Coordinates of C-alpha atoms in Angstrom, one line a residue:
Chain E
M162 CA 0.0 0.0 -0.1
E163 CA 1.1 3.6 -0.6
I164 CA -0.2 6.8 0.5
R165 CA 1.1 10.3 -1.0
I166 CA 0.8 13.2 1.2
L167 CA 1.4 16.7 -0.2
S168 CA 2.7 19.5 2.3
P169 CA 2.5 22.7 0.5
T170 CA 4.2 25.0 3.1
A171 CA 5.4 25.2 6.7
I172 CA 2.3 27.1 8.0
L173 CA -0.8 28.1 6.2
G174 CA -0.3 31.7 5.1
Y175 CA 3.4 31.3 4.7
G176 CA 2.9 30.8 1.0
F177 CA 4.5 28.7 -1.7
P178 CA 5.3 28.8 -5.5
V179 CA 2.3 27.8 -7.5
Q180 CA 4.5 25.7 -9.6
S181 CA 5.7 23.6 -6.7
L182 CA 2.0 22.8 -5.8
E183 CA 1.3 22.1 -9.4
Y184 CA 4.1 19.8 -9.7
G185 CA 2.9 18.0 -6.3
V186 CA -0.6 17.7 -7.5
S187 CA 0.8 16.1 -10.9
L188 CA 2.2 13.3 -8.6
E189 CA -1.3 12.4 -7.6
P190 CA -1.3 13.0 -4.0
D191 CA -4.1 11.1 -1.8
V192 CA -4.2 14.2 0.5
I193 CA -2.9 17.7 1.2
A194 CA -2.0 18.5 4.7
V195 CA -0.8 21.7 6.1
D196 CA -0.1 23.0 9.7
G197 CA -1.7 26.3 10.7
G198 CA 0.0 26.9 14.0
S199 CA 3.0 27.1 16.4
T200 CA 3.3 28.5 20.0
D201 CA 6.8 30.0 18.9
P202 CA 5.3 33.4 18.4
G203 CA 4.5 33.7 22.0
P204 CA 1.4 33.6 24.3
Y205 CA -0.1 36.8 22.9
Y206 CA -1.8 35.2 19.9
L207 CA -3.7 32.5 22.0
G208 CA -4.5 35.0 24.9
E209 CA -5.8 37.6 22.5
G210 CA -7.6 35.3 20.1
V211 CA -5.9 36.6 17.0
P212 CA -3.8 35.0 14.2
F213 CA -0.2 35.5 13.5
V214 CA -0.6 35.3 9.7
S215 CA -2.6 37.8 7.5
A216 CA -6.0 37.1 6.2
K217 CA -4.7 37.9 2.9
A218 CA -2.0 35.5 3.1
V219 CA -4.1 32.6 4.3
E220 CA -6.8 33.3 1.5
R221 CA -4.0 33.4 -1.2
D222 CA -2.8 30.0 0.1
L223 CA -6.3 28.5 0.4
F224 CA -7.2 29.6 -3.0
Y225 CA -4.7 27.3 -4.7
L226 CA -5.1 24.6 -2.2
V227 CA -8.9 24.5 -2.3
K228 CA -8.6 24.4 -6.0
A229 CA -6.2 21.5 -6.1
S230 CA -8.0 19.4 -3.6
T231 CA -11.5 19.8 -5.2
E232 CA -9.8 19.1 -8.7
R233 CA -8.3 16.0 -7.4
E234 CA -11.2 15.2 -5.0
I235 CA -8.8 14.6 -2.2
P236 CA -9.1 15.9 1.4
L237 CA -7.4 19.1 2.5
L238 CA -6.4 18.9 6.3
I239 CA -5.6 22.0 8.4
G240 CA -4.2 21.6 11.9
S241 CA -3.9 24.1 14.6
A242 CA -5.8 26.6 12.5
G243 CA -5.2 30.2 12.7
G244 CA -1.9 29.8 14.9
A245 CA -3.0 29.0 18.3
G246 CA -6.0 27.0 17.5
A247 CA -8.5 28.2 19.7
E248 CA -12.2 29.0 18.7
P249 CA -11.8 32.4 17.4
H250 CA -8.6 31.1 15.3
V251 CA -10.7 28.2 13.9
N252 CA -13.7 30.4 13.1
W253 CA -11.3 33.0 11.6
T254 CA -9.8 30.3 9.3
L255 CA -13.4 29.1 8.4
E256 CA -14.2 32.5 7.2
R257 CA -11.2 32.6 5.1
L258 CA -12.2 29.3 3.6
R259 CA -15.9 30.5 3.1
R260 CA -14.4 33.5 1.0
I261 CA -12.6 31.2 -1.1
T262 CA -15.3 28.8 -1.8
Q263 CA -17.5 31.7 -2.8
K264 CA -14.7 32.9 -5.1
L265 CA -14.3 29.4 -6.7
G266 CA -18.2 28.9 -6.8
T267 CA -18.0 25.6 -4.9
R268 CA -19.3 24.1 -1.6
L269 CA -17.1 22.0 0.7
K270 CA -18.1 19.5 3.3
A271 CA -16.1 20.6 6.3
G272 CA -15.2 18.8 9.3
V273 CA -14.4 21.1 12.2
I274 CA -12.7 20.4 15.5
Y275 CA -12.7 22.7 18.4
T276 CA -10.3 21.9 21.1
D277 CA -11.0 24.7 23.5
V278 CA -11.1 23.4 27.1
D279 CA -14.2 24.6 29.2
K280 CA -12.8 26.3 32.1
G281 CA -15.5 25.5 34.6
E282 CA -15.6 22.0 33.6
L283 CA -11.9 21.5 33.9
I284 CA -12.2 23.1 37.6
R285 CA -14.9 20.7 38.3
K286 CA -13.3 17.7 37.1
I287 CA -10.1 18.4 39.0
E288 CA -11.7 19.3 42.1
S289 CA -14.0 16.4 42.3
G290 CA -11.1 14.2 41.4
T291 CA -12.7 12.8 38.1
Y292 CA -9.1 13.7 36.8
N293 CA -5.7 12.6 38.0
K294 CA -4.0 16.0 38.7
P295 CA -2.7 17.6 35.6
I296 CA 1.1 17.3 35.5
P297 CA 2.8 20.7 35.3
H298 CA 5.7 21.6 33.0
S299 CA 8.7 21.5 35.5
R300 CA 8.7 25.3 35.3
L301 CA 5.0 25.8 36.5
S302 CA 3.0 25.0 39.5
P303 CA 0.4 22.5 40.0
L304 CA -2.9 23.5 38.2
K305 CA -5.0 25.4 40.8
T306 CA -8.6 26.7 40.4
E307 CA -7.4 30.2 40.4
T308 CA -4.9 29.8 37.7
I309 CA -7.6 28.3 35.6
S310 CA -10.0 31.0 36.3
N311 CA -7.4 33.7 35.6
T312 CA -6.3 32.2 32.2
K313 CA -7.9 33.8 29.4
R314 CA -8.1 30.8 27.0
I315 CA -7.1 27.1 27.3
V316 CA -6.7 24.8 24.4
A317 CA -6.0 21.0 24.2
Q318 CA -3.4 19.8 21.9
V319 CA -5.3 16.9 20.6
G320 CA -3.7 13.9 18.5
V321 CA -4.4 12.2 15.5
E322 CA -7.8 10.4 16.2
P323 CA -10.2 13.3 15.7
F324 CA -8.9 13.7 12.1
T325 CA -9.3 10.1 11.4
Q326 CA -12.7 10.1 12.9
L327 CA -13.9 13.0 10.5
L328 CA -12.2 11.4 7.5
K329 CA -14.7 8.6 8.0
E330 CA -17.3 11.1 7.3
D331 CA -15.8 11.7 3.9
V332 CA -15.1 15.2 4.4
D333 CA -13.5 17.5 1.8
V334 CA -11.7 19.7 4.4
I335 CA -10.9 19.4 8.1
V336 CA -10.2 22.8 10.1
A337 CA -8.9 21.9 13.3
G338 CA -8.1 23.6 16.5
R339 CA -4.9 23.1 18.4
S340 CA -3.5 19.8 17.5
V341 CA -0.2 18.0 17.3
D342 CA 1.8 19.3 14.4
I343 CA 1.9 15.8 12.7
A344 CA -1.9 15.1 13.2
P345 CA -3.1 16.3 9.6
F346 CA -0.2 14.3 8.0
A347 CA -0.6 11.1 9.8
A348 CA -4.4 11.1 9.6
L349 CA -5.2 9.3 6.3
P350 CA -2.0 6.9 7.0
W351 CA -3.6 5.9 10.5
L352 CA -7.1 5.5 9.1
K353 CA -5.8 3.0 6.4
G354 CA -4.1 1.1 9.0
M355 CA -0.6 1.9 7.9
D356 CA 2.5 1.9 10.2
K357 CA 1.8 4.5 12.9
G358 CA 5.4 5.1 13.7
L359 CA 6.5 5.9 10.1
A360 CA 3.4 7.9 9.5
V361 CA 4.4 10.2 12.4
H362 CA 7.9 10.5 11.6
L363 CA 7.0 11.3 8.1
G364 CA 4.5 13.9 9.4
K365 CA 7.4 15.5 11.6
I366 CA 9.4 16.1 8.4
L367 CA 6.4 17.3 6.4
E368 CA 4.8 19.7 8.9
C369 CA 7.6 22.2 8.3
G370 CA 7.0 22.4 4.6
A371 CA 10.4 22.4 2.7
I372 CA 12.4 23.6 5.9
A373 CA 13.9 20.0 6.0
A374 CA 15.2 20.4 2.4
E375 CA 18.5 21.8 1.0
P376 CA 18.3 24.8 0.7
G377 CA 15.5 24.9 3.2
S378 CA 12.4 27.1 3.0
G379 CA 9.2 27.7 5.1
S380 CA 7.6 28.9 2.0
D381 CA 7.7 25.9 -0.1
G382 CA 6.4 22.3 -0.2
M383 CA 7.5 18.6 0.2
M384 CA 5.9 15.4 -0.9
G385 CA 6.0 12.3 1.3
I386 CA 5.2 8.8 0.0
L387 CA 4.4 6.1 2.8
R388 CA 4.7 2.6 2.1
D389 CA 4.5 -0.5 4.3
N390 CA 8.0 -0.4 5.5
E391 CA 9.4 2.9 4.6
F392 CA 8.6 6.4 3.5
E393 CA 10.2 8.6 0.8
V394 CA 10.6 12.4 1.0
F395 CA 11.6 15.0 -1.5
P396 CA 10.9 18.8 -2.2
L397 CA 8.5 20.0 -4.9
N398 CA 10.9 22.6 -6.1
P399 CA 13.8 21.4 -8.5
S400 CA 15.9 24.0 -6.9
R401 CA 16.0 22.0 -3.8
R402 CA 16.7 18.5 -2.6
A403 CA 16.3 16.3 0.4
T404 CA 19.6 14.7 1.7
M405 CA 20.2 12.3 4.3
T406 CA 21.9 15.0 6.5
S407 CA 19.0 17.4 5.9
I408 CA 16.3 14.8 6.8
A409 CA 18.3 13.5 9.8
E410 CA 18.9 17.1 11.0
H411 CA 15.2 17.9 11.0
A412 CA 14.2 15.0 13.3
M413 CA 16.1 17.0 16.2
Y414 CA 14.7 20.5 14.9
E415 CA 12.9 22.4 17.8
R416 CA 12.6 19.2 20.1
T417 CA 14.4 18.5 23.0
D418 CA 14.5 14.7 22.3
P419 CA 15.9 13.8 18.8
F420 CA 14.8 10.2 19.2
R421 CA 11.1 10.3 20.1
E422 CA 8.2 12.4 18.5
H423 CA 5.6 12.2 21.4
I424 CA 2.0 12.7 20.7
P425 CA -1.2 11.6 22.7
G426 CA -1.2 7.7 23.0
G427 CA 2.4 7.1 22.1
Y428 CA 5.6 8.1 20.3
S429 CA 7.6 7.4 17.1
D430 CA 10.9 5.9 18.2
M431 CA 13.4 7.3 15.8
S432 CA 16.5 5.7 17.5
S433 CA 17.2 3.1 14.9
V434 CA 16.4 4.9 11.8
L435 CA 18.0 4.3 8.5
Y436 CA 18.2 7.1 5.9
E437 CA 19.1 6.5 2.2
E438 CA 19.4 9.0 -0.7
T439 CA 17.9 7.5 -3.7
G440 CA 19.0 10.1 -6.3
D441 CA 17.1 13.2 -7.6
G442 CA 17.1 14.8 -4.2
R443 CA 14.9 12.0 -2.6
V444 CA 15.4 10.3 0.6
V445 CA 14.0 7.0 1.9
V446 CA 13.7 6.5 5.5
K447 CA 13.2 3.2 7.4
G448 CA 12.9 2.0 11.2
S449 CA 10.8 4.6 12.9
R450 CA 8.6 2.4 15.4
W451 CA 5.4 3.3 17.0
I452 CA 5.6 2.7 20.8
P453 CA 2.2 3.1 22.5
V454 CA 1.9 4.5 26.0
Q455 CA -0.3 3.3 28.8
R456 CA -1.5 6.6 30.0
R457 CA -2.9 8.7 27.2
L458 CA -1.8 12.3 27.9
V459 CA -2.9 15.7 26.1
K460 CA -1.1 18.9 26.5
L461 CA -3.1 21.9 27.7
E462 CA -1.9 25.3 26.6
G463 CA -3.2 28.6 28.3
A464 CA -2.5 32.2 28.3
S465 CA -3.1 34.7 31.0
F466 CA -3.5 38.5 30.7
A467 CA -0.3 40.1 32.2
G468 CA -1.0 43.9 31.7
Y469 CA -0.9 46.7 29.1
R470 CA 2.3 47.0 27.4
F471 CA 4.0 50.4 26.2
I472 CA 7.5 50.4 24.8
V473 CA 9.9 53.1 24.6
I474 CA 12.8 52.9 22.1
A475 CA 15.8 55.2 22.3
G476 CA 19.3 55.2 21.2
A477 CA 22.5 56.7 23.0
R478 CA 25.7 57.8 21.7
D479 CA 27.3 59.8 24.7
P480 CA 30.1 57.8 26.2
D481 CA 29.7 59.1 29.6
F482 CA 26.0 58.4 29.5
L483 CA 26.6 55.0 28.4
S484 CA 29.0 54.2 31.1
R485 CA 26.4 55.2 33.7
I486 CA 23.3 53.6 32.1
D487 CA 22.4 51.2 34.9
G488 CA 22.8 53.8 37.7
L489 CA 20.8 56.5 35.9
V490 CA 17.9 54.0 35.0
S491 CA 17.8 53.2 38.7
K492 CA 17.5 56.8 39.6
T493 CA 14.9 57.3 36.8
L494 CA 12.7 54.5 38.3
E495 CA 13.2 55.8 41.9
S496 CA 11.9 59.2 40.9
I497 CA 9.0 57.7 39.0
R498 CA 8.1 55.8 42.2
E499 CA 8.1 58.9 44.1
L500 CA 5.6 60.3 41.6
V501 CA 3.1 57.3 41.1
G502 CA 4.1 54.7 43.7
D503 CA 5.4 51.3 43.0
E504 CA 2.1 49.3 42.7
G505 CA 0.4 48.0 39.6
Y506 CA 3.2 48.4 37.0
S507 CA 6.7 47.1 36.3
V508 CA 9.6 48.2 33.9
H509 CA 11.9 46.0 32.0
L510 CA 14.9 47.3 30.1
R511 CA 16.9 45.8 27.3
V512 CA 20.3 47.4 26.4
Y513 CA 21.0 46.5 22.9
G514 CA 24.6 46.7 22.0
R515 CA 25.4 45.3 25.4
D516 CA 23.3 42.4 26.4
G517 CA 19.9 43.1 24.7
V518 CA 19.9 39.7 23.2
M519 CA 21.0 37.4 26.1
G520 CA 20.3 39.4 29.3
D521 CA 22.1 38.0 32.1
R522 CA 23.6 35.2 30.2
E523 CA 25.6 37.4 27.9
P524 CA 29.2 36.5 28.3
E525 CA 30.5 39.6 26.8
P526 CA 28.3 42.5 28.2
R527 CA 30.4 45.4 26.6
I528 CA 29.0 48.7 25.2
T529 CA 31.1 50.2 22.3
H530 CA 30.3 53.5 20.7
E531 CA 26.4 53.3 21.0
A532 CA 23.6 51.5 22.4
G533 CA 19.9 51.0 21.9
L534 CA 17.5 51.1 24.8
V535 CA 14.1 49.4 24.8
F536 CA 12.0 50.0 27.9
E537 CA 8.9 47.7 28.3
V538 CA 6.2 49.1 30.7
L539 CA 3.6 46.9 31.9
A540 CA 0.7 48.0 34.1
D541 CA -2.6 46.8 35.0
E542 CA -4.4 49.7 33.6
K543 CA -3.7 51.1 30.2
D544 CA -3.5 54.7 31.3
K545 CA -0.8 53.8 34.0
A546 CA 1.2 52.0 31.4
K547 CA 1.3 55.0 29.3
T548 CA 1.9 57.4 32.2
V549 CA 4.9 55.4 33.4
A550 CA 6.2 55.0 29.9
G551 CA 6.1 58.8 29.4
L552 CA 7.9 59.4 32.7
V553 CA 10.6 56.9 31.8
R554 CA 11.1 58.9 28.5
S555 CA 11.1 62.3 29.9
T556 CA 13.0 61.5 33.2
L557 CA 15.9 59.6 31.6
L558 CA 16.2 62.1 28.8
H559 CA 16.9 65.0 31.1
I560 CA 18.5 63.1 34.1
G561 CA 21.8 64.9 35.3
W562 CA 25.0 63.8 37.0
E563 CA 28.2 65.5 38.2
G564 CA 30.2 66.5 35.2
R565 CA 27.5 66.0 32.6
K566 CA 28.2 67.7 29.4
T567 CA 25.4 66.5 27.2
T568 CA 22.9 68.9 29.1
A569 CA 20.2 69.1 26.3
G570 CA 19.1 65.6 26.5
N571 CA 20.7 62.0 26.9
L572 CA 18.7 60.0 24.3
A573 CA 18.0 59.8 20.6
F574 CA 14.6 58.8 19.9
P575 CA 13.9 57.4 16.4
F576 CA 10.0 57.8 16.5
S577 CA 7.5 60.5 17.3
P578 CA 5.3 59.5 19.3
S579 CA 8.2 58.0 21.3
D580 CA 5.9 55.9 23.7
I581 CA 4.3 53.3 21.6
D582 CA 1.2 51.3 22.7
A583 CA 2.0 47.7 22.3
G584 CA -1.2 46.4 23.3
R585 CA -2.1 43.7 25.9
A586 CA 0.6 41.3 27.1
Y587 CA 0.0 37.6 28.2
T588 CA 2.1 34.8 29.8
W589 CA 1.9 31.1 29.4
S590 CA 0.0 30.1 32.6
V591 CA -1.0 26.7 31.6
W592 CA 1.5 24.2 29.9
H593 CA 0.2 20.9 31.7
L594 CA -0.4 17.5 30.6
I595 CA -3.8 15.9 31.4
E596 CA -5.0 12.5 31.1
E597 CA -7.5 11.8 28.3
E598 CA -9.9 8.9 29.0
N599 CA -11.1 8.5 25.5
F600 CA -9.6 9.5 22.2
L601 CA -11.9 12.5 21.6
E602 CA -12.4 13.8 25.1
Y603 CA -10.9 17.2 24.0
S604 CA -12.3 17.4 20.6
R605 CA -15.7 18.9 19.8
M606 CA -16.5 18.0 16.2
M607 CA -19.1 19.0 13.8
L608 CA -19.7 19.0 10.1
K609 CA -20.2 22.2 8.3
E610 CA -21.0 23.3 4.7
V611 CA -18.8 26.0 3.6
Chain K
M79 CA 42.7 24.2 18.6
T80 CA 40.0 25.6 16.2
P81 CA 36.9 27.6 17.3
L82 CA 33.6 25.8 17.0
R83 CA 32.2 28.6 14.5
D84 CA 35.0 27.4 12.1
V85 CA 34.6 23.8 12.2
A86 CA 30.7 23.1 12.8
K87 CA 28.4 23.2 9.8
I88 CA 25.4 24.4 12.0
I89 CA 25.1 26.0 15.3
R90 CA 21.6 26.9 16.1
S91 CA 19.3 27.6 19.0
K92 CA 15.5 27.6 19.1
N93 CA 12.5 27.2 21.5
A94 CA 11.4 23.7 22.3
G95 CA 8.4 24.8 23.8
P96 CA 8.2 28.2 25.8
F97 CA 10.5 27.1 28.6
T98 CA 13.3 25.4 27.0
I99 CA 16.1 26.3 24.6
T100 CA 17.4 23.7 22.5
I101 CA 20.7 24.2 20.8
D102 CA 22.0 21.9 17.8
I103 CA 25.7 21.8 16.8
I104 CA 25.9 19.8 13.6
F105 CA 29.2 18.7 11.8
D106 CA 30.2 17.4 8.4
D107 CA 32.3 14.8 9.9
E108 CA 32.4 12.6 12.8
D109 CA 35.9 13.4 14.0
C110 CA 34.9 17.0 14.9
L111 CA 31.7 15.8 16.6
D112 CA 33.8 13.4 18.8
A113 CA 36.2 16.0 19.6
L114 CA 33.4 18.3 20.9
L115 CA 31.9 15.4 22.8
N116 CA 35.2 14.7 24.5
L117 CA 35.1 18.2 25.6
L118 CA 31.5 19.0 26.3
N119 CA 30.1 18.3 29.6
R120 CA 27.1 20.0 31.7
K121 CA 29.6 21.8 33.9
L122 CA 31.1 23.6 31.0
V123 CA 27.6 24.6 29.4
A124 CA 26.6 25.6 33.1
Q125 CA 29.6 28.1 32.9
L126 CA 28.9 29.3 29.5
Y127 CA 25.3 30.0 30.1
K128 CA 25.3 30.8 33.8
V129 CA 22.6 28.0 34.4
N130 CA 22.6 25.1 36.9
S131 CA 24.4 22.1 35.5
E132 CA 21.5 19.8 36.8
D133 CA 19.1 21.6 34.6
I134 CA 21.2 20.8 31.3
E135 CA 20.8 18.0 28.9
I136 CA 23.6 16.9 26.3
I137 CA 22.3 14.4 23.8
P138 CA 24.6 13.2 21.1
Y139 CA 22.7 12.5 18.0
R140 CA 24.8 10.5 15.4
P141 CA 22.3 10.1 12.6
A142 CA 22.9 13.9 11.9
R143 CA 26.5 13.9 13.3
A144 CA 25.2 16.2 15.9
V145 CA 25.0 17.0 19.5
K146 CA 21.9 18.6 21.2
I147 CA 22.0 20.8 24.3
N148 CA 18.9 21.7 26.2
I149 CA 18.9 24.5 28.8
P150 CA 16.1 26.1 30.6
R151 CA 15.2 29.6 29.7
G152 CA 15.7 32.5 32.0
T153 CA 12.3 34.1 31.0
P154 CA 9.6 32.0 29.3
S155 CA 9.1 32.9 25.7
G156 CA 7.2 36.2 25.2
H157 CA 6.7 36.8 28.9
P158 CA 7.6 40.3 30.4
G159 CA 11.3 40.9 30.1
D160 CA 12.0 38.2 27.6
T161 CA 14.7 39.0 25.0
D162 CA 14.3 36.3 22.4
V163 CA 10.7 35.1 21.7
Y164 CA 11.8 32.3 19.2
G165 CA 15.0 31.6 21.4
A166 CA 16.8 31.9 17.9
Q167 CA 19.8 33.8 19.1
Q168 CA 21.0 31.9 22.1
H169 CA 23.8 30.0 20.6
A170 CA 26.7 32.5 20.5
P171 CA 28.5 31.5 23.8
L172 CA 29.4 28.3 22.1
L173 CA 30.8 29.9 18.9
G174 CA 34.3 30.4 20.4
L175 CA 34.8 27.0 22.1
E176 CA 38.1 25.7 21.1
V177 CA 38.0 22.2 19.5
E178 CA 40.8 19.8 18.5
C179 CA 39.9 18.9 15.0
G180 CA 39.7 20.3 11.4

């Protein structure tokens, strides 16, 4: 048996050359699968319920993908829709899809998977002992009722099963909320009873589009052909190729464990994998094995509101000022405390040109001839954030010291206004594993005509 | 002795979730990987990054002639005060490590 999986791009909305897609389609794929999300851009997007890709970019990609999948009559599977994969992200993606089907004059049978976690129900189940206590990430505390209540949005990162379930309904397209990256890629192979471990490993490579090719790209596609005892991968663009090295390197990409790809229900053991180059920029992979686990664990992700954020960006070129930055900033904050107190706000400074990128971990915190200062002001009220940001700017601009020569001002602002409203800030408050009793406990599925 | 930046093919850092930075050092040849593995230990990484050595993982990954180093983040990704949301620029302290190969 053989299943051909076309991955057009690393993330829906990152784009791809039309020729790459056309070439992929000419190879008669059985499914087009694409990952829509990532937590890498930070907790803001989940908390705020907004995507990190633009509507235009997603509609552009969907136009070609819907066209290709309807012409070939194969399913189009989208995981972690809209980035963070919560309800507003899924609905936003469905809206993009609706515009495209209108434009193409077609109707699609869509399977929709919402993976939002009802906070009240989660609290009840934890308090009543229906659940074993969720396992926190080592950096977080056990999940308390208060933490859950204070979290703006919680999603479960579901596994492959909700996708296979909807594929049984003969859907044209699946738009799923937060799901493991490999889910849309492994769904059809799992449904057809193919090797789960190989399918997961193949999914791990394909979910990043052509990032695993040489040269790599997040805006181009790859093809995966899954067979009974092996899979073959290759890029869809003749200017790229897959090599043993590029494919092996990718197994370790953005994961702490290069030997195991964990998903709910088990993991793909990639510790005794064999890679072989078969010419034409193709690589064949054998030996990834599926290891089921006893406890089925699903990761919950949640973001909490951390405050309103204003930022102030300023440069400095005066050597005397630069040699005193830390002391002068302390004095500035002290005088701000005298004016507005020290409750309800915090100020964080990065000094670019010294340790702006690595902070305390910078091994060479030296300033040369100039530095860039970025102040982050967070406050529980927007007005307070704005007030403190303004005071940081005006106070540090004019703060004096013994022997100061630059008495007209210490800072060079690149922008007017110099205090920039950076919206609401969020933190990751939930990153816990929870037991899932049945495959679909955290998947709310429905069929929709789009 | 040659600095790692001259003998490694790839030296990259990236988030592995919002609380961990994972660093991959990838070589063209096995000799340089072995030379680095002889030298690399948790104590050394702890010094370079000013983190506790118990919190560091070093995982050789021979299929890619590579070694992976996992270190905890100071500030989680995107939290107030964070300096590198994607964790993509945390590899620099390793660049000057002197390795006997190449």
